[in-house]
Amino acid sequence: MERRQAIRYRLNVPVVFSWESSQRDRFQGEGLTRDISAVGAYILTPTTPPVDAPVNVEIMISALFGPIKVKIKGLMRVQRVKHAMAEHEQSGFSVVGEWNEL
């Protein structure tokens, strides 16, 4: 049974994200999106926040033709984290929430 509520689009673009620990330490990471939807994204990165952490996400999308770039921002929640278990695998995490700025 399919549990996804939104269509996901394969999109490999740069992403920057940040979160705060329970001790108020700030962390930042960057990576690439694997896919994106209207309600979230999957981010490939060696730096993974913990599950359920609120994460500020910024994705930069360039137009196919011309100098136009679109930045998508949102305060999301980490839904799941996958740590690389083998050399050929890459760590990543999924986020869900609402994009609040386009």
Tab-separated table of N, CA and C in Angstrom:
chain	number	residue	atom	x	y	z
A	1	MET	N	0.836	-1.183	0.000
A	1	MET	CA	0.000	0.000	0.000
A	1	MET	C	0.884	1.251	0.000
A	2	GLU	N	0.585	2.175	-0.862
A	2	GLU	CA	1.330	3.424	-0.969
A	2	GLU	C	0.899	4.375	0.153
A	3	ARG	N	1.876	4.865	0.925
A	3	ARG	CA	1.569	5.755	2.048
A	3	ARG	C	1.831	7.221	1.722
A	4	ARG	N	2.481	7.488	0.610
A	4	ARG	CA	2.816	8.869	0.264
A	4	ARG	C	1.551	9.655	-0.064
A	5	GLN	N	1.537	10.903	0.386
A	5	GLN	CA	0.377	11.745	0.157
A	5	GLN	C	0.596	12.734	-0.975
A	6	ALA	N	1.808	12.821	-1.500
A	6	ALA	CA	2.110	13.773	-2.566
A	6	ALA	C	3.043	13.133	-3.574
A	7	ILE	N	2.947	13.585	-4.806
A	7	ILE	CA	3.832	13.085	-5.859
A	7	ILE	C	5.237	13.604	-5.617
A	8	ARG	N	6.227	12.710	-5.732
A	8	ARG	CA	7.621	13.111	-5.571
A	8	ARG	C	8.259	13.243	-6.944
A	9	TYR	N	9.109	14.252	-7.082
A	9	TYR	CA	9.804	14.510	-8.329
A	9	TYR	C	11.296	14.320	-8.118
A	10	ARG	N	11.918	13.509	-8.949
A	10	ARG	CA	13.370	13.331	-8.883
A	10	ARG	C	14.013	14.651	-9.245
A	11	LEU	N	14.796	15.181	-8.326
A	11	LEU	CA	15.436	16.474	-8.534
A	11	LEU	C	16.716	16.495	-7.724
A	12	ASN	N	17.828	16.703	-8.388
A	12	ASN	CA	19.138	16.675	-7.752
A	12	ASN	C	19.690	18.088	-7.737
A	13	VAL	N	19.367	18.840	-6.668
A	13	VAL	CA	19.786	20.241	-6.546
A	13	VAL	C	20.376	20.489	-5.162
A	14	PRO	N	21.201	21.544	-5.034
A	14	PRO	CA	21.836	21.838	-3.738
A	14	PRO	C	20.813	22.217	-2.659
A	15	VAL	N	21.124	21.803	-1.449
A	15	VAL	CA	20.284	22.128	-0.302
A	15	VAL	C	21.185	22.455	0.887
A	16	VAL	N	20.756	23.424	1.684
A	16	VAL	CA	21.416	23.789	2.941
A	16	VAL	C	20.364	23.650	4.033
A	17	PHE	N	20.758	23.096	5.165
A	17	PHE	CA	19.799	22.905	6.248
A	17	PHE	C	20.479	23.166	7.589
A	18	SER	N	19.663	23.500	8.590
A	18	SER	CA	20.199	23.741	9.937
A	18	SER	C	19.163	23.318	10.966
A	19	TRP	N	19.667	22.976	12.147
A	19	TRP	CA	18.800	22.611	13.253
A	19	TRP	C	19.491	22.926	14.559
A	20	GLU	N	18.713	22.877	15.628
A	20	GLU	CA	19.204	23.189	16.972
A	20	GLU	C	19.015	21.959	17.855
A	21	SER	N	20.045	21.634	18.641
A	21	SER	CA	19.947	20.483	19.546
A	21	SER	C	19.127	20.877	20.778
A	22	SER	N	18.815	19.903	21.598
A	22	SER	CA	18.064	20.187	22.829
A	22	SER	C	18.867	21.045	23.801
A	23	GLN	N	20.209	21.076	23.633
A	23	GLN	CA	21.073	21.921	24.467
A	23	GLN	C	21.308	23.293	23.828
A	24	ARG	N	20.564	23.592	22.783
A	24	ARG	CA	20.632	24.872	22.062
A	24	ARG	C	21.891	25.025	21.208
A	25	ASP	N	22.598	23.935	20.910
A	25	ASP	CA	23.718	23.982	19.978
A	25	ASP	C	23.153	24.027	18.566
A	26	ARG	N	23.748	24.860	17.702
A	26	ARG	CA	23.278	24.976	16.316
A	26	ARG	C	24.166	24.145	15.403
A	27	PHE	N	23.532	23.443	14.471
A	27	PHE	CA	24.235	22.618	13.508
A	27	PHE	C	23.779	22.996	12.107
A	28	GLN	N	24.691	22.836	11.148
A	28	GLN	CA	24.354	23.124	9.764
A	28	GLN	C	24.954	22.055	8.869
A	29	GLY	N	24.274	21.758	7.794
A	29	GLY	CA	24.767	20.785	6.837
A	29	GLY	C	24.346	21.183	5.438
A	30	GLU	N	24.913	20.485	4.479
A	30	GLU	CA	24.520	20.704	3.096
A	30	GLU	C	24.562	19.389	2.354
A	31	GLY	N	23.889	19.347	1.248
A	31	GLY	CA	23.840	18.127	0.456
A	31	GLY	C	23.107	18.373	-0.837
A	32	LEU	N	22.498	17.316	-1.348
A	32	LEU	CA	21.724	17.379	-2.588
A	32	LEU	C	20.383	16.705	-2.347
A	33	THR	N	19.355	17.220	-2.981
A	33	THR	CA	18.073	16.544	-2.897
A	33	THR	C	18.107	15.307	-3.777
A	34	ARG	N	17.425	14.275	-3.360
A	34	ARG	CA	17.206	13.100	-4.211
A	34	ARG	C	15.861	13.250	-4.902
A	35	ASP	N	14.893	13.744	-4.122
A	35	ASP	CA	13.572	14.040	-4.670
A	35	ASP	C	12.904	15.088	-3.794
A	36	ILE	N	11.849	15.676	-4.339
A	36	ILE	CA	11.133	16.743	-3.643
A	36	ILE	C	9.647	16.626	-3.976
A	37	SER	N	8.807	17.021	-3.025
A	37	SER	CA	7.362	17.042	-3.248
A	37	SER	C	6.805	18.323	-2.639
A	38	ALA	N	5.511	18.496	-2.750
A	38	ALA	CA	4.865	19.679	-2.180
A	38	ALA	C	4.911	19.670	-0.654
A	39	VAL	N	5.180	18.508	-0.052
A	39	VAL	CA	5.167	18.406	1.409
A	39	VAL	C	6.477	17.911	2.010
A	40	GLY	N	7.557	17.859	1.216
A	40	GLY	CA	8.813	17.401	1.793
A	40	GLY	C	9.886	17.134	0.764
A	41	ALA	N	10.948	16.473	1.232
A	41	ALA	CA	12.087	16.161	0.368
A	41	ALA	C	12.910	15.057	1.012
A	42	TYR	N	13.745	14.422	0.181
A	42	TYR	CA	14.748	13.497	0.687
A	42	TYR	C	16.096	14.119	0.367
A	43	ILE	N	16.962	14.232	1.373
A	43	ILE	CA	18.240	14.928	1.247
A	43	ILE	C	19.386	13.939	1.432
A	44	LEU	N	20.277	13.897	0.458
A	44	LEU	CA	21.481	13.066	0.528
A	44	LEU	C	22.603	13.906	1.118
A	45	THR	N	23.182	13.453	2.237
A	45	THR	CA	24.195	14.224	2.945
A	45	THR	C	24.894	13.346	3.982
A	46	PRO	N	26.166	13.616	4.277
A	46	PRO	CA	26.817	12.880	5.361
A	46	PRO	C	26.417	13.397	6.746
A	47	THR	N	25.819	14.598	6.803
A	47	THR	CA	25.420	15.231	8.058
A	47	THR	C	23.923	15.052	8.245
A	48	THR	N	23.523	14.217	9.194
A	48	THR	CA	22.098	13.956	9.378
A	48	THR	C	21.621	14.411	10.753
A	49	PRO	N	20.545	15.192	10.792
A	49	PRO	CA	19.949	15.568	12.075
A	49	PRO	C	19.176	14.383	12.651
A	50	PRO	N	18.825	14.452	13.916
A	50	PRO	CA	18.074	13.347	14.526
A	50	PRO	C	16.616	13.315	14.062
A	51	VAL	N	15.998	12.145	14.140
A	51	VAL	CA	14.584	11.980	13.808
A	51	VAL	C	13.746	12.908	14.687
A	52	ASP	N	12.729	13.495	14.126
A	52	ASP	CA	11.777	14.419	14.765
A	52	ASP	C	12.339	15.817	15.006
A	53	ALA	N	13.588	16.076	14.622
A	53	ALA	CA	14.155	17.417	14.806
A	53	ALA	C	13.518	18.390	13.824
A	54	PRO	N	13.183	19.605	14.284
A	54	PRO	CA	12.754	20.636	13.345
A	54	PRO	C	13.982	21.152	12.592
A	55	VAL	N	13.872	21.241	11.272
A	55	VAL	CA	15.012	21.607	10.438
A	55	VAL	C	14.608	22.719	9.475
A	56	ASN	N	15.410	23.774	9.425
A	56	ASN	CA	15.233	24.817	8.414
A	56	ASN	C	15.913	24.335	7.144
A	57	VAL	N	15.179	24.314	6.036
A	57	VAL	CA	15.691	23.791	4.775
A	57	VAL	C	15.611	24.879	3.707
A	58	GLU	N	16.697	25.028	2.932
A	58	GLU	CA	16.720	25.937	1.786
A	58	GLU	C	17.199	25.167	0.570
A	59	ILE	N	16.386	25.170	-0.466
A	59	ILE	CA	16.721	24.490	-1.714
A	59	ILE	C	16.817	25.529	-2.815
A	60	MET	N	17.894	25.467	-3.595
A	60	MET	CA	18.088	26.409	-4.700
A	60	MET	C	17.875	25.671	-6.019
A	61	ILE	N	16.908	26.138	-6.798
A	61	ILE	CA	16.605	25.528	-8.089
A	61	ILE	C	16.900	26.539	-9.188
A	62	SER	N	17.714	26.129	-10.160
A	62	SER	CA	18.036	26.986	-11.300
A	62	SER	C	17.086	26.682	-12.444
A	63	ALA	N	16.766	27.720	-13.210
A	63	ALA	CA	15.934	27.535	-14.393
A	63	ALA	C	16.727	26.783	-15.454
A	64	LEU	N	16.039	26.060	-16.306
A	64	LEU	CA	16.713	25.334	-17.371
A	64	LEU	C	17.417	26.274	-18.340
A	65	PHE	N	16.803	27.407	-18.598
A	65	PHE	CA	17.378	28.380	-19.517
A	65	PHE	C	17.392	29.742	-18.841
A	66	GLY	N	18.538	30.391	-18.841
A	66	GLY	CA	18.626	31.730	-18.275
A	66	GLY	C	19.141	31.743	-16.855
A	67	PRO	N	19.339	32.944	-16.338
A	67	PRO	CA	19.962	33.107	-15.017
A	67	PRO	C	18.991	33.048	-13.832
A	68	ILE	N	17.752	32.695	-14.056
A	68	ILE	CA	16.750	32.717	-12.987
A	68	ILE	C	16.989	31.562	-12.017
A	69	LYS	N	16.981	31.892	-10.719
A	69	LYS	CA	17.097	30.885	-9.665
A	69	LYS	C	15.947	31.076	-8.694
A	70	VAL	N	15.427	29.980	-8.216
A	70	VAL	CA	14.321	30.006	-7.260
A	70	VAL	C	14.791	29.353	-5.975
A	71	LYS	N	14.552	30.025	-4.860
A	71	LYS	CA	14.907	29.458	-3.553
A	71	LYS	C	13.618	29.047	-2.852
A	72	ILE	N	13.591	27.807	-2.401
A	72	ILE	CA	12.453	27.290	-1.651
A	72	ILE	C	12.911	27.093	-0.213
A	73	LYS	N	12.145	27.631	0.729
A	73	LYS	CA	12.487	27.512	2.148
A	73	LYS	C	11.331	26.907	2.915
A	74	GLY	N	11.666	26.227	4.000
A	74	GLY	CA	10.625	25.696	4.853
A	74	GLY	C	11.165	25.210	6.179
A	75	LEU	N	10.341	25.284	7.197
A	75	LEU	CA	10.658	24.667	8.483
A	75	LEU	C	10.003	23.292	8.438
A	76	MET	N	10.831	22.264	8.396
A	76	MET	CA	10.356	20.900	8.211
A	76	MET	C	10.683	20.068	9.451
A	77	ARG	N	10.196	18.827	9.455
A	77	ARG	CA	10.493	17.891	10.542
A	77	ARG	C	11.142	16.654	9.930
A	78	VAL	N	12.201	16.180	10.571
A	78	VAL	CA	12.894	14.983	10.082
A	78	VAL	C	12.006	13.775	10.346
A	79	GLN	N	11.679	13.075	9.272
A	79	GLN	CA	10.799	11.915	9.381
A	79	GLN	C	11.586	10.623	9.584
A	80	ARG	N	12.665	10.465	8.816
A	80	ARG	CA	13.500	9.267	8.975
A	80	ARG	C	14.910	9.588	8.527
A	81	VAL	N	15.874	8.814	9.057
A	81	VAL	CA	17.292	8.999	8.753
A	81	VAL	C	17.855	7.658	8.308
A	82	LYS	N	18.674	7.685	7.268
A	82	LYS	CA	19.348	6.470	6.807
A	82	LYS	C	20.852	6.725	6.836
A	83	HIS	N	21.562	5.954	7.665
A	83	HIS	CA	23.012	6.069	7.746
A	83	HIS	C	23.636	5.066	6.781
A	84	ALA	N	24.663	5.497	6.085
A	84	ALA	CA	25.354	4.617	5.137
A	84	ALA	C	25.963	3.444	5.894
A	85	MET	N	25.682	2.242	5.419
A	85	MET	CA	26.209	1.034	6.052
A	85	MET	C	27.354	0.423	5.247
A	86	ALA	N	27.500	0.859	4.011
A	86	ALA	CA	28.553	0.338	3.137
A	86	ALA	C	29.182	1.508	2.392
A	87	GLU	N	30.344	1.277	1.859
A	87	GLU	CA	31.091	2.331	1.190
A	87	GLU	C	30.345	2.923	-0.013
A	88	HIS	N	29.573	2.112	-0.712
A	88	HIS	CA	28.869	2.576	-1.902
A	88	HIS	C	27.533	3.257	-1.577
A	89	GLU	N	27.110	3.263	-0.330
A	89	GLU	CA	25.857	3.891	0.076
A	89	GLU	C	26.094	5.333	0.521
A	90	GLN	N	25.030	6.106	0.520
A	90	GLN	CA	25.127	7.488	0.979
A	90	GLN	C	24.080	7.734	2.063
A	91	SER	N	24.466	8.457	3.104
A	91	SER	CA	23.538	8.799	4.170
A	91	SER	C	22.547	9.846	3.675
A	92	GLY	N	21.405	9.892	4.339
A	92	GLY	CA	20.409	10.885	3.974
A	92	GLY	C	19.260	10.874	4.957
A	93	PHE	N	18.312	11.789	4.742
A	93	PHE	CA	17.141	11.858	5.599
A	93	PHE	C	15.971	12.470	4.845
A	94	SER	N	14.779	12.161	5.302
A	94	SER	CA	13.592	12.749	4.698
A	94	SER	C	12.986	13.769	5.656
A	95	VAL	N	12.423	14.808	5.074
A	95	VAL	CA	11.760	15.849	5.851
A	95	VAL	C	10.334	16.006	5.334
A	96	VAL	N	9.445	16.353	6.233
A	96	VAL	CA	8.044	16.630	5.879
A	96	VAL	C	7.631	17.937	6.544
A	97	GLY	N	6.655	18.580	5.962
A	97	GLY	CA	6.159	19.836	6.493
A	97	GLY	C	5.586	20.669	5.368
A	98	GLU	N	5.738	21.973	5.498
A	98	GLU	CA	5.229	22.878	4.476
A	98	GLU	C	6.332	23.819	4.030
A	99	TRP	N	6.427	23.977	2.712
A	99	TRP	CA	7.335	24.999	2.193
A	99	TRP	C	6.638	26.319	2.440
A	100	ASN	N	7.313	27.247	3.137
A	100	ASN	CA	6.656	28.491	3.488
A	100	ASN	C	7.141	29.689	2.692
A	101	GLU	N	8.116	29.491	1.823
A	101	GLU	CA	8.604	30.622	1.044
A	101	GLU	C	9.121	30.129	-0.291
A	102	LEU	N	8.660	30.767	-1.332
A	102	LEU	CA	9.107	30.428	-2.688
A	102	LEU	C	9.698	31.664	-3.337
